Coordinates of C-alpha atoms in Angstrom, one line a residue:
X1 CA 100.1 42.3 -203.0
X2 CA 98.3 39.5 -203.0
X3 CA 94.9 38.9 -204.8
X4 CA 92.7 36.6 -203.9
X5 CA 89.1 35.1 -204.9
X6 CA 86.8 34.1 -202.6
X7 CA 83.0 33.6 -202.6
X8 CA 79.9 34.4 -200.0
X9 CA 80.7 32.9 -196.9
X10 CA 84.7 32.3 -197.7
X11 CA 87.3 32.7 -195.6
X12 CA 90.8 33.8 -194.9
X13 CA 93.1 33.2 -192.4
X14 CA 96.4 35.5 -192.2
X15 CA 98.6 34.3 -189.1
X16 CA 97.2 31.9 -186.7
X17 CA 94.7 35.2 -185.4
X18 CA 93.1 36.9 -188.1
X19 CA 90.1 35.5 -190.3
X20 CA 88.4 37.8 -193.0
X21 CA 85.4 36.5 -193.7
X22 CA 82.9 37.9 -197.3
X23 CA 79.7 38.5 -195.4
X24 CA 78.0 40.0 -199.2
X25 CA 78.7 40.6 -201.9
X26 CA 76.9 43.4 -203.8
X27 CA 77.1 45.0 -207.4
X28 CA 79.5 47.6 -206.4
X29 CA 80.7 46.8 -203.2
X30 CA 81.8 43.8 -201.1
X31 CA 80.8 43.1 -197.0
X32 CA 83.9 42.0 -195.5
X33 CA 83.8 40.4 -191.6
X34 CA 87.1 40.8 -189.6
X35 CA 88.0 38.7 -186.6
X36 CA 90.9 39.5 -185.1
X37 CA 92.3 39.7 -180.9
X38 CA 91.5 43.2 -179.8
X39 CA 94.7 44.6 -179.6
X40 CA 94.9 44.7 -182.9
X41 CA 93.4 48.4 -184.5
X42 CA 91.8 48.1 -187.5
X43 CA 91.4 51.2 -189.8
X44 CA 90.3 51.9 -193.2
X45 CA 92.7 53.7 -195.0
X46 CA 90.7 56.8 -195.7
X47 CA 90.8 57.0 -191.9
X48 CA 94.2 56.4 -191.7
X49 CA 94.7 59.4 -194.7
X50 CA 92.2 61.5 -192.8
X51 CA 94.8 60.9 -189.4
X52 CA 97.9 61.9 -191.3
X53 CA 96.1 65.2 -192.8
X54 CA 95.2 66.5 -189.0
X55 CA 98.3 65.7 -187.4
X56 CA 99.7 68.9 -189.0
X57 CA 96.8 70.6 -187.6
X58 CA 95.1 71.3 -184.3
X59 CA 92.4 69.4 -184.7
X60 CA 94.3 66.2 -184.5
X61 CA 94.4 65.1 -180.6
X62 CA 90.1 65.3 -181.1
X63 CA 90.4 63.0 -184.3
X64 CA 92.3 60.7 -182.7
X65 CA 90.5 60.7 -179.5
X66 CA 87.3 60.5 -181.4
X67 CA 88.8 57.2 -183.4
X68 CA 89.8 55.4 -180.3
X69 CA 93.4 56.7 -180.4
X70 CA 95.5 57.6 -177.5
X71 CA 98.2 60.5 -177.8
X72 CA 100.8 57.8 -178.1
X73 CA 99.0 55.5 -180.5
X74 CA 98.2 58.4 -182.7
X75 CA 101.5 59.6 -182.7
X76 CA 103.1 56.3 -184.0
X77 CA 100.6 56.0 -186.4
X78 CA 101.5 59.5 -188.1
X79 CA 105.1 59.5 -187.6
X80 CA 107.9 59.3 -189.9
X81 CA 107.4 55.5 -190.1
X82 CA 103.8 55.4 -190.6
X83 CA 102.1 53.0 -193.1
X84 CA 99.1 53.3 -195.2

């Protein structure tokens, strides 16, 4: 992993299509701006835990729906090779 320290307004660049930009910075929490081509999905991972949970139930094909997911997309992301 790598760490990184950046200030207000700071950027980073990963690839030549992504920038992450720190938008605020709080006491407890820090306002992140993402830029990135739109088909690229971008998830926080409690969502991603949340996804994973349901697909062994029946509520997952409304979960994924109601994240923007379609049956295939969802099913890639919560197979056998899925990443958190």
């Amino acid at each position: 992993m790598l760490v990184l320290t950046r200030k207000h307004g700071e950027k980073i660049r990963i690839g030549n299509d992504i920038t992450i930009t720190v938008v605020d910075i709080g006491k407890a929490r820090v306002k992140l701006g993402i830029e990135a081509p739109a088909g690229h999905r971008i998830l926080r991972s409690e969502l991603i835990v949340k996804l994973e949970s349901a697909s062994d139930d029946d509520d997952a094909p409304a979960l994924s729906r109601a994240l923007g997911f379609n049956e295939p997309a969802f099913a890639g992301l919560c197979g056998a090779g899925a990443r958190a």
